[in-house]
Short mmCIF file of C-alpha atoms and ligand atoms in Angstrom, two decimals:
data_model
loop_
_atom_site.label_atom_id
_atom_site.label_comp_id
_atom_site.label_asym_id
_atom_site.label_seq_id
_atom_site.Cartn_x
_atom_site.Cartn_y
_atom_site.Cartn_z
CA PHE A 1 0.07 0.05 0.03
CA THR A 2 1.56 3.29 -1.26
CA MET A 3 0.79 6.53 0.56
CA LYS A 4 -2.32 8.31 -1.06
CA LYS A 5 -2.71 11.88 -1.68
CA ILE A 6 -6.32 12.91 -1.23
CA ALA A 7 -8.56 15.79 -2.38
CA LEU A 8 -11.37 16.11 0.09
CA LEU A 9 -14.48 17.92 -1.37
CA GLY A 10 -16.86 18.95 1.36
CA ALA A 11 -14.41 18.57 4.28
CA THR A 12 -16.57 20.39 6.89
CA GLY A 13 -19.65 18.13 6.34
CA SER A 14 -20.61 14.77 7.99
CA ILE A 15 -18.79 12.51 5.49
CA GLY A 16 -15.94 15.12 5.41
CA THR A 17 -15.57 14.79 9.29
CA ASN A 18 -15.56 11.08 9.23
CA THR A 19 -12.99 11.22 6.37
CA VAL A 20 -10.67 13.22 8.39
CA ASP A 21 -11.12 10.75 11.24
CA VAL A 22 -9.94 7.93 8.87
CA VAL A 23 -7.05 9.84 7.27
CA THR A 24 -5.63 11.24 10.43
CA ALA A 25 -5.69 7.63 12.04
CA TYR A 26 -3.14 6.59 9.34
CA PRO A 27 -0.72 9.59 8.76
CA GLU A 28 1.69 7.27 7.05
CA LEU A 29 -0.80 6.15 4.57
CA PHE A 30 -2.95 9.16 3.65
CA GLN A 31 -2.34 12.89 3.16
CA ILE A 32 -5.05 15.58 2.36
CA VAL A 33 -3.36 17.86 -0.10
CA SER A 34 -6.51 19.89 -0.87
CA LEU A 35 -9.79 20.36 0.64
CA THR A 36 -13.09 22.46 0.10
CA PHE A 37 -15.86 23.70 2.05
CA HIS A 38 -18.62 26.27 1.38
CA SER A 39 -19.32 28.63 4.19
CA ASN A 40 -18.27 27.07 7.56
CA SER A 41 -15.19 29.09 7.84
CA GLU A 42 -14.64 28.46 11.42
CA LYS A 43 -14.48 24.61 10.96
CA GLY A 44 -12.63 25.17 7.71
CA ALA A 45 -9.96 27.17 9.50
CA ALA A 46 -9.47 24.47 12.10
CA LEU A 47 -9.14 21.87 9.31
CA ILE A 48 -6.55 23.93 7.48
CA LYS A 49 -4.54 24.14 10.90
CA GLN A 50 -4.85 20.43 11.46
CA LEU A 51 -4.35 19.08 7.90
CA LYS A 52 -2.10 21.66 6.32
CA PRO A 53 -3.44 21.22 2.83
CA ARG A 54 -1.67 23.02 -0.07
CA TYR A 55 -4.95 24.14 -1.75
CA VAL A 56 -8.18 25.12 -0.25
CA GLY A 57 -11.49 25.82 -2.16
CA VAL A 58 -14.03 27.86 -0.46
CA GLY A 59 -17.61 29.47 -1.18
CA SER A 60 -16.93 33.04 -1.29
CA GLU A 61 -14.44 35.83 -1.93
CA ARG A 62 -14.98 37.04 1.44
CA ILE A 63 -13.87 33.77 3.09
CA LYS A 64 -10.90 33.58 0.58
CA LYS A 65 -9.79 37.01 1.79
CA GLU A 66 -10.34 36.33 5.54
CA LEU A 67 -8.45 32.88 5.47
CA GLY A 68 -5.92 34.00 2.94
CA ASP A 69 -4.66 36.55 5.48
CA ARG A 70 -4.45 33.83 8.27
CA PHE A 71 -2.92 31.21 6.06
CA PRO A 72 -0.49 32.86 3.63
CA GLU A 73 1.15 29.57 2.88
CA VAL A 74 -2.02 28.15 1.42
CA GLU A 75 -3.40 28.81 -2.08
CA PHE A 76 -7.20 29.52 -2.10
CA GLY A 77 -9.79 29.30 -4.83
CA VAL A 78 -13.50 30.22 -4.83
CA GLY A 79 -16.69 28.53 -6.00
CA GLU A 80 -16.71 25.85 -8.82
CA GLU A 81 -13.28 26.93 -10.01
CA GLY A 82 -11.98 26.21 -6.50
CA LEU A 83 -13.60 22.67 -6.38
CA ILE A 84 -12.36 21.75 -9.80
CA LYS A 85 -8.70 22.96 -8.98
CA ALA A 86 -8.79 21.09 -5.66
CA ALA A 87 -9.85 18.00 -7.42
CA THR A 88 -7.33 18.21 -10.25
CA LEU A 89 -3.98 19.21 -8.53
CA GLU A 90 -1.22 17.23 -10.12
CA GLU A 91 -0.35 15.33 -7.02
CA VAL A 92 -3.85 14.14 -6.14
CA ASP A 93 -4.44 10.34 -6.33
CA VAL A 94 -7.93 10.06 -5.22
CA VAL A 95 -10.81 12.61 -4.95
CA LEU A 96 -13.41 12.04 -2.13
CA THR A 97 -16.50 13.71 -3.16
CA ALA A 98 -18.45 14.70 -0.01
CA VAL A 99 -20.21 17.92 -1.18
CA THR A 100 -23.94 17.65 -1.13
CA GLY A 101 -26.01 18.16 -4.23
CA SER A 102 -25.36 18.44 -7.89
CA VAL A 103 -22.46 21.01 -7.37
CA GLY A 104 -20.36 17.81 -7.37
CA LEU A 105 -20.82 17.01 -10.95
CA ASN A 106 -18.48 19.33 -12.70
CA PRO A 107 -15.60 18.82 -10.30
CA THR A 108 -16.05 15.01 -10.34
CA MET A 109 -15.99 15.04 -14.16
CA ALA A 110 -12.85 17.21 -14.21
CA ALA A 111 -11.17 14.90 -11.72
CA ILE A 112 -12.02 11.85 -13.86
CA GLU A 113 -10.63 13.54 -17.01
CA ALA A 114 -7.49 14.32 -15.07
CA GLY A 115 -7.21 10.51 -14.31
CA LYS A 116 -8.05 10.76 -10.61
CA ASP A 117 -9.84 7.89 -8.86
CA ILE A 118 -12.99 8.81 -7.27
CA ALA A 119 -14.18 7.77 -3.80
CA LEU A 120 -17.80 8.74 -4.37
CA ALA A 121 -20.18 9.95 -1.56
CA ASN A 122 -21.93 12.59 -3.49
CA LYS A 123 -24.58 10.35 -5.05
CA GLU A 124 -26.52 13.22 -6.69
CA THR A 125 -23.66 13.40 -9.23
CA LEU A 126 -24.40 9.92 -10.48
CA VAL A 127 -28.29 10.42 -10.39
CA MET A 128 -27.92 13.59 -12.45
CA ALA A 129 -25.45 12.38 -14.94
CA GLY A 130 -24.55 8.73 -14.36
CA LYS A 131 -24.23 7.83 -18.04
CA TRP A 132 -21.66 10.51 -18.68
CA VAL A 133 -19.78 10.02 -15.41
CA MET A 134 -19.50 6.18 -15.94
CA GLU A 135 -18.38 6.57 -19.70
CA ALA A 136 -15.88 9.13 -18.68
CA ALA A 137 -14.55 6.89 -15.93
CA LYS A 138 -14.18 3.95 -18.40
CA LYS A 139 -12.51 6.00 -20.96
CA ASN A 140 -9.82 7.48 -18.57
CA ASN A 141 -9.44 4.21 -16.71
CA VAL A 142 -10.24 5.50 -13.33
CA SER A 143 -12.03 3.69 -10.57
CA ILE A 144 -15.23 4.88 -8.94
CA LEU A 145 -15.31 3.52 -5.35
CA PRO A 146 -18.49 3.78 -3.42
CA VAL A 147 -18.72 5.43 -0.16
CA ASP A 148 -22.44 5.21 0.35
CA SER A 149 -22.79 2.31 2.81
CA GLU A 150 -25.26 0.38 0.68
CA HIS A 151 -23.19 0.52 -2.48
CA SER A 152 -20.06 -0.25 -0.46
CA ALA A 153 -21.82 -3.27 0.81
CA ILE A 154 -22.91 -4.48 -2.76
CA PHE A 155 -19.42 -3.52 -3.99
CA GLN A 156 -17.87 -5.81 -1.29
CA CYS A 157 -20.44 -8.68 -2.13
CA LEU A 158 -19.82 -8.38 -5.85
CA ASP A 159 -15.97 -8.45 -5.62
CA GLY A 160 -14.63 -11.32 -7.43
CA GLN A 161 -18.07 -12.60 -8.61
CA ALA A 162 -19.03 -13.23 -12.13
CA GLN A 163 -21.59 -10.69 -13.28
CA GLY A 164 -23.59 -13.62 -15.09
CA ASN A 165 -24.25 -15.31 -11.59
CA LEU A 166 -26.05 -12.19 -10.31
CA LYS A 167 -29.75 -12.32 -10.04
CA GLU A 168 -30.48 -9.10 -8.22
CA LEU A 169 -29.33 -6.41 -5.70
CA VAL A 170 -31.22 -5.91 -2.45
CA ILE A 171 -30.76 -2.46 -1.10
CA THR A 172 -31.73 -2.16 2.69
CA ALA A 173 -33.59 0.94 3.95
CA SER A 174 -33.68 2.02 7.64
CA GLY A 175 -37.12 3.85 6.91
CA GLY A 176 -35.79 7.22 8.21
CA SER A 177 -37.27 9.41 10.91
CA PHE A 178 -40.97 8.86 9.93
CA ARG A 179 -41.08 5.20 9.00
CA ASP A 180 -43.72 4.52 11.71
CA LEU A 181 -45.99 7.48 10.75
CA THR A 182 -49.04 7.29 8.30
CA ARG A 183 -49.26 9.81 5.53
CA VAL A 184 -51.93 11.73 7.44
CA GLU A 185 -49.65 11.99 10.49
CA LEU A 186 -46.90 13.33 8.07
CA GLU A 187 -49.00 16.48 7.40
CA SER A 188 -47.96 18.21 10.55
CA VAL A 189 -44.28 17.00 11.10
CA THR A 190 -41.58 19.54 11.86
CA LEU A 191 -38.08 20.08 10.71
CA GLU A 192 -36.76 19.01 14.04
CA GLN A 193 -38.59 15.73 14.01
CA ALA A 194 -37.46 15.09 10.43
CA LEU A 195 -33.75 15.79 11.37
CA ASN A 196 -33.84 13.09 14.15
CA HIS A 197 -32.68 10.04 12.11
CA PRO A 198 -32.95 6.67 14.21
CA ASN A 199 -29.62 5.05 13.21
CA TRP A 200 -27.37 7.41 11.31
CA SER A 201 -25.95 10.92 12.07
CA MET A 202 -25.70 12.72 8.71
CA GLY A 203 -26.06 16.05 7.01
CA LYS A 204 -29.36 17.78 7.05
CA LYS A 205 -30.30 17.19 3.45
CA ILE A 206 -29.65 13.53 3.36
CA THR A 207 -31.45 13.14 6.74
CA ILE A 208 -34.58 14.80 5.13
CA ASP A 209 -34.04 12.56 2.03
CA SER A 210 -33.98 9.46 4.25
CA SER A 211 -37.23 10.35 5.78
CA THR A 212 -39.02 10.98 2.33
CA MET A 213 -37.37 7.77 1.07
CA MET A 214 -35.95 10.07 -1.63
CA ASN A 215 -32.40 8.99 -0.49
CA LYS A 216 -33.27 5.43 -1.26
CA GLY A 217 -34.57 6.38 -4.62
CA LEU A 218 -31.38 8.23 -5.35
CA GLU A 219 -29.48 5.16 -4.24
CA VAL A 220 -31.45 2.89 -6.53
CA ILE A 221 -30.34 5.07 -9.48
CA GLU A 222 -26.78 5.26 -7.97
CA ALA A 223 -26.72 1.45 -7.96
CA HIS A 224 -27.94 1.22 -11.51
CA TRP A 225 -25.01 3.27 -12.82
CA LEU A 226 -22.39 2.02 -10.52
CA PHE A 227 -22.93 -1.69 -11.01
CA GLY A 228 -24.65 -1.53 -14.57
CA THR A 229 -27.65 -3.30 -13.05
CA ASP A 230 -31.24 -3.12 -14.64
CA TYR A 231 -33.84 -1.52 -12.63
CA ASP A 232 -35.87 -4.80 -12.56
CA LYS A 233 -32.98 -6.41 -10.73
CA ILE A 234 -32.79 -3.77 -8.02
CA LYS A 235 -35.01 -4.55 -4.83
CA VAL A 236 -35.44 -2.50 -1.78
CA VAL A 237 -36.35 -3.91 1.69
CA LEU A 238 -37.16 -2.19 5.00
CA HIS A 239 -34.53 -3.16 7.57
CA LYS A 240 -34.92 -1.02 10.65
CA GLU A 241 -31.79 -2.09 12.41
CA SER A 242 -29.30 -0.75 9.55
CA ILE A 243 -27.05 -3.67 10.38
CA VAL A 244 -27.29 -5.50 6.94
CA HIS A 245 -25.93 -2.65 4.67
CA SER A 246 -27.32 -4.44 1.51
CA MET A 247 -27.12 -7.74 -0.21
CA ILE A 248 -26.76 -9.57 -3.61
CA VAL A 249 -28.79 -12.57 -4.76
CA PHE A 250 -27.15 -15.13 -7.20
CA THR A 251 -29.09 -16.98 -9.93
CA ASP A 252 -29.14 -20.01 -7.63
CA GLY A 253 -31.03 -18.05 -4.98
CA ALA A 254 -28.00 -17.71 -2.55
CA TYR A 255 -27.72 -14.47 -0.81
CA LEU A 256 -24.50 -12.69 0.10
CA ALA A 257 -24.90 -9.77 2.58
CA GLN A 258 -22.48 -7.22 4.23
CA LEU A 259 -23.06 -6.46 7.93
CA GLY A 260 -21.53 -4.14 10.28
CA PRO A 261 -22.14 -1.06 12.72
CA SER A 262 -23.63 2.12 11.43
CA ASP A 263 -20.29 3.75 11.13
CA MET A 264 -19.51 5.70 7.85
CA ARG A 265 -15.72 5.41 8.68
CA GLU A 266 -15.86 1.79 7.37
CA PRO A 267 -16.97 2.41 3.75
CA ILE A 268 -14.98 5.62 3.57
CA GLN A 269 -11.79 3.69 4.66
CA TYR A 270 -12.48 0.71 2.37
CA ALA A 271 -12.95 3.24 -0.67
CA LEU A 272 -9.54 4.63 0.14
CA THR A 273 -7.73 1.37 0.78
CA TYR A 274 -9.35 -1.06 -1.45
CA PRO A 275 -8.57 -3.96 -1.84
CA THR A 276 -6.51 -3.77 1.38
CA ARG A 277 -8.39 -3.78 4.77
CA LEU A 278 -7.17 -2.09 7.79
CA PRO A 279 -8.47 -1.84 11.36
CA ILE A 280 -10.78 1.09 12.18
CA LYS A 281 -9.26 3.16 15.09
CA ASN A 282 -11.57 3.35 18.22
CA GLU A 283 -13.79 0.82 16.37
CA ARG A 284 -17.53 0.93 17.57
CA ALA A 285 -18.63 -1.95 19.66
CA PHE A 286 -20.51 -4.46 17.41
CA ASP A 287 -21.96 -7.63 18.86
CA LEU A 288 -24.70 -9.50 16.92
CA THR A 289 -25.78 -11.37 20.23
CA GLN A 290 -26.51 -7.85 21.68
CA ILE A 291 -28.46 -6.83 18.65
CA GLY A 292 -30.34 -10.21 18.75
CA GLN A 293 -32.83 -9.77 15.98
CA LEU A 294 -32.68 -8.50 12.48
CA ASN A 295 -36.01 -7.60 10.79
CA PHE A 296 -36.83 -7.23 7.14
CA GLU A 297 -40.10 -5.97 5.74
CA PRO A 298 -41.47 -5.15 2.39
CA MET A 299 -41.40 -1.53 1.28
CA ASP A 300 -44.77 0.23 1.00
CA TYR A 301 -44.66 2.10 -2.15
CA ASP A 302 -47.90 3.94 -1.42
CA ARG A 303 -46.52 5.20 1.81
CA PHE A 304 -43.18 6.26 0.14
CA PRO A 305 -44.18 7.47 -3.42
CA MET A 306 -40.61 9.07 -3.95
CA LEU A 307 -39.18 5.44 -4.06
CA ALA A 308 -41.77 4.34 -6.70
CA LEU A 309 -41.01 7.54 -8.64
CA ALA A 310 -37.19 6.68 -8.64
CA PHE A 311 -37.88 3.44 -10.51
CA TYR A 312 -40.09 5.42 -12.92
CA VAL A 313 -37.55 8.15 -13.69
CA GLY A 314 -34.75 5.63 -13.76
CA LYS A 315 -36.40 3.52 -16.35
CA LYS A 316 -37.43 6.54 -18.39
CA GLY A 317 -33.76 7.43 -18.43
CA GLY A 318 -32.39 10.60 -20.12
CA ALA A 319 -32.72 13.75 -17.91
CA TYR A 320 -35.73 12.27 -15.93
CA PRO A 321 -33.45 11.43 -12.94
CA THR A 322 -31.82 14.85 -13.37
CA VAL A 323 -35.27 16.53 -12.89
CA TYR A 324 -36.29 14.27 -10.00
CA ASN A 325 -32.95 15.10 -8.24
CA ALA A 326 -32.97 18.81 -8.98
CA ALA A 327 -36.57 19.22 -7.80
CA ASN A 328 -35.76 17.49 -4.61
CA GLU A 329 -32.66 19.54 -3.87
CA VAL A 330 -34.63 22.63 -4.17
CA ALA A 331 -37.67 21.26 -2.14
CA ALA A 332 -35.78 19.58 0.43
CA ASN A 333 -33.65 22.71 1.10
CA SER A 334 -36.80 24.80 1.09
CA PHE A 335 -38.25 22.60 3.83
CA ILE A 336 -34.97 22.97 5.91
CA ASP A 337 -35.29 26.70 5.39
CA GLY A 338 -38.86 26.62 6.60
CA LYS A 339 -40.31 27.85 3.28
CA ILE A 340 -42.56 24.77 2.70
CA SER A 341 -44.29 22.08 4.68
CA TYR A 342 -42.97 18.48 4.72
CA LEU A 343 -45.37 16.81 2.22
CA GLN A 344 -44.80 19.65 -0.33
CA ILE A 345 -41.25 18.17 -0.75
CA GLU A 346 -42.88 15.14 -2.49
CA HIS A 347 -45.60 17.38 -4.02
CA PHE A 348 -43.03 19.50 -5.93
CA VAL A 349 -40.78 16.72 -6.95
CA GLN A 350 -43.84 14.86 -8.27
CA GLN A 351 -45.01 17.84 -10.21
CA ALA A 352 -41.54 18.53 -11.71
CA VAL A 353 -41.36 15.08 -12.96
CA GLU A 354 -44.80 15.22 -14.47
CA ASN A 355 -44.13 18.51 -16.04
CA TYR A 356 -40.99 17.27 -17.79
CA GLN A 357 -41.16 15.82 -21.24
CA GLU A 358 -38.31 14.50 -23.30
CA THR A 359 -38.55 13.80 -26.97
CA THR A 360 -34.97 13.44 -28.28
CA GLU A 361 -31.95 11.97 -26.65
CA VAL A 362 -30.08 14.49 -24.33
CA THR A 363 -26.40 15.45 -24.15
CA LEU A 364 -24.56 16.16 -20.90
CA LYS A 365 -24.66 19.71 -21.75
CA GLU A 366 -28.47 19.66 -22.01
CA VAL A 367 -28.63 17.67 -18.66
CA ILE A 368 -26.82 20.47 -16.93
CA GLU A 369 -29.08 22.96 -18.54
CA ILE A 370 -32.26 20.89 -17.51
CA ASP A 371 -30.93 20.81 -13.93
CA LYS A 372 -30.72 24.60 -13.85
CA GLN A 373 -34.23 24.90 -15.44
CA THR A 374 -35.73 22.60 -13.07
CA ARG A 375 -34.47 24.50 -10.14
CA THR A 376 -35.71 27.72 -11.49
CA ILE A 377 -39.19 26.30 -12.15
CA VAL A 378 -39.43 24.65 -8.74
CA GLU A 379 -38.19 27.90 -6.93
CA ARG A 380 -40.89 29.84 -8.86
CA TRP A 381 -43.63 27.28 -7.75
CA ILE A 382 -42.49 27.57 -4.19
CA LYS A 383 -42.74 31.37 -4.37
CA GLU A 384 -46.10 31.28 -5.96
CA GLU A 385 -47.75 28.37 -3.96
CA GLY A 386 -45.91 29.41 -0.67
CA ARG A 387 -46.57 27.19 2.33
CA LEU A 388 -49.77 25.12 1.83
P1 LIG B 1 -23.16 17.81 4.86
O1 LIG B 1 -24.29 18.71 4.62
O2 LIG B 1 -22.84 17.48 6.25
O3 LIG B 1 -21.86 18.51 4.14
C1 LIG B 1 -21.79 19.01 2.96
C2 LIG B 1 -20.40 19.50 2.55
O4 LIG B 1 -20.48 20.20 1.33
C3 LIG B 1 -19.96 20.58 3.65
O5 LIG B 1 -18.58 20.56 3.55
C4 LIG B 1 -20.37 21.99 2.92
O6 LIG B 1 -19.61 23.03 3.27
C5 LIG B 1 -20.24 21.65 1.37
N1 LIG B 1 -21.14 22.39 0.59
C6 LIG B 1 -22.40 22.56 0.83
N2 LIG B 1 -22.94 23.35 -0.18
C7 LIG B 1 -22.02 23.52 -0.99
C8 LIG B 1 -21.93 24.22 -2.27
N3 LIG B 1 -23.01 24.85 -2.78
N4 LIG B 1 -20.69 24.21 -2.94
C9 LIG B 1 -19.57 23.66 -2.45
N5 LIG B 1 -19.74 22.88 -1.29
C10 LIG B 1 -20.80 22.86 -0.58
O7 LIG B 1 -23.41 16.61 3.93
P2 LIG B 1 -23.14 15.13 4.19
O8 LIG B 1 -21.67 14.93 4.62
O9 LIG B 1 -24.08 14.41 5.01
O10 LIG B 1 -23.28 14.45 2.78
C11 LIG B 1 -22.42 14.67 1.67
C12 LIG B 1 -22.73 13.84 0.42
O11 LIG B 1 -22.54 12.42 0.79
C13 LIG B 1 -24.10 13.85 -0.03
O12 LIG B 1 -24.25 13.72 -1.40
C14 LIG B 1 -24.85 12.73 0.67
O13 LIG B 1 -25.94 12.19 0.05
C15 LIG B 1 -23.67 11.66 0.74
N6 LIG B 1 -23.71 10.65 1.70
C16 LIG B 1 -23.67 11.04 3.03
C17 LIG B 1 -23.84 10.13 3.97
C18 LIG B 1 -23.67 10.57 5.46
O14 LIG B 1 -23.58 9.61 6.36
N7 LIG B 1 -23.60 11.74 5.77
C19 LIG B 1 -23.94 8.69 3.69
C20 LIG B 1 -23.94 8.28 2.30
C21 LIG B 1 -23.88 9.33 1.43
P3 LIG B 1 -20.11 23.95 4.53
O15 LIG B 1 -20.00 23.11 5.86
O16 LIG B 1 -19.06 25.15 4.67
O17 LIG B 1 -21.46 24.41 4.31
MG1 LIG B 2 -26.81 5.19 1.93
#
């Protein structure tokens, strides 16, 4: 195992923080040479002190100025340009994409074209433009290693298996914060309740996405692109304990599952060390005899319409998943900002997908344009319809 030089996009977030834990546990194996964050300059400054990166991408000229004065030895960049530069520095071996949302796309594409391997947490990138991202990865001979726990599980199960032996993928879902509520009960839920995830501690947007099952929808599309699996061969089951991270089923009916604690450091570290496995420092206690029972239940697609919609947009292909993702980004963030009620998230995603029509094959450039247009449309709807 040779020392890996890492670009960490989204260093101040939940995945970013877990990645810093993994990296600093093995200073002889990993070095963060560049990192980015958006607005959290306090945490960003602490990370610069701790990790001493050569390059830092930030969200505004103001932060660049402020931190540039404090850290004259560091080079700073702003916005998308900063993200792209951080991801494509000459010495970078692998880019860990832990920004949230479709801002991850262009830096990820630039990194792939520069021949960098990708440790992918930013699932929105694959949902928005999976076809082009995977094509570019193949063409430039770079690996895309999953960080998302379900995909890491499937990746580990599939490793060394012949594709022809695969019958289906089974993605597990915890059910999110509101799994035991009826749709009527959902009408009055608050942001605070939505942010209280039963098993995982994560960023705000993905926590909301978990409760609407949008996250699982995005993961279905992510799995389709990562593993080249038809939508008919991707199944989702409710598994409240989040112990089985996902499974594969072979043509003869045998299952292979990956189990472990709900600790994102595991998939993050494996994406960085694959195929080597190393101990996790301060590993969490994990004892199946203490857990005692694992439960699996069918998904209720009427209760979780966003999951049904994921299969619909995924099978339609083209820019349908782009629209689904873009509408959700705007709607979920508007719920976080208190502009709409909880069920309006689904309402606006549904409406955006229904509103979209594709007649000819789209290019990557058009997909990026459709992403922007969808955001504008949904923002307008939110302004017009306001809080229901
Ligand atoms: P967080 O919200 O915790 O962190 C997001 C990071 O991205 C922060 O560093 C933030 O900077 C930065 N950021 C936010 N907006 C922008 C922007 N417009 N431009 C550039 N950078 C920006 O998110 P998570 O860590 O939870 O999730 C990151 C990604 O990983 C998502 O795609 C998510 O779906 C995926 N993922 C997360 C998991 C988890 O356990 N959290 C599990 C599996 C996948 P700042 O702090 O300065 O605002
Ligand atoms: Mg996941």
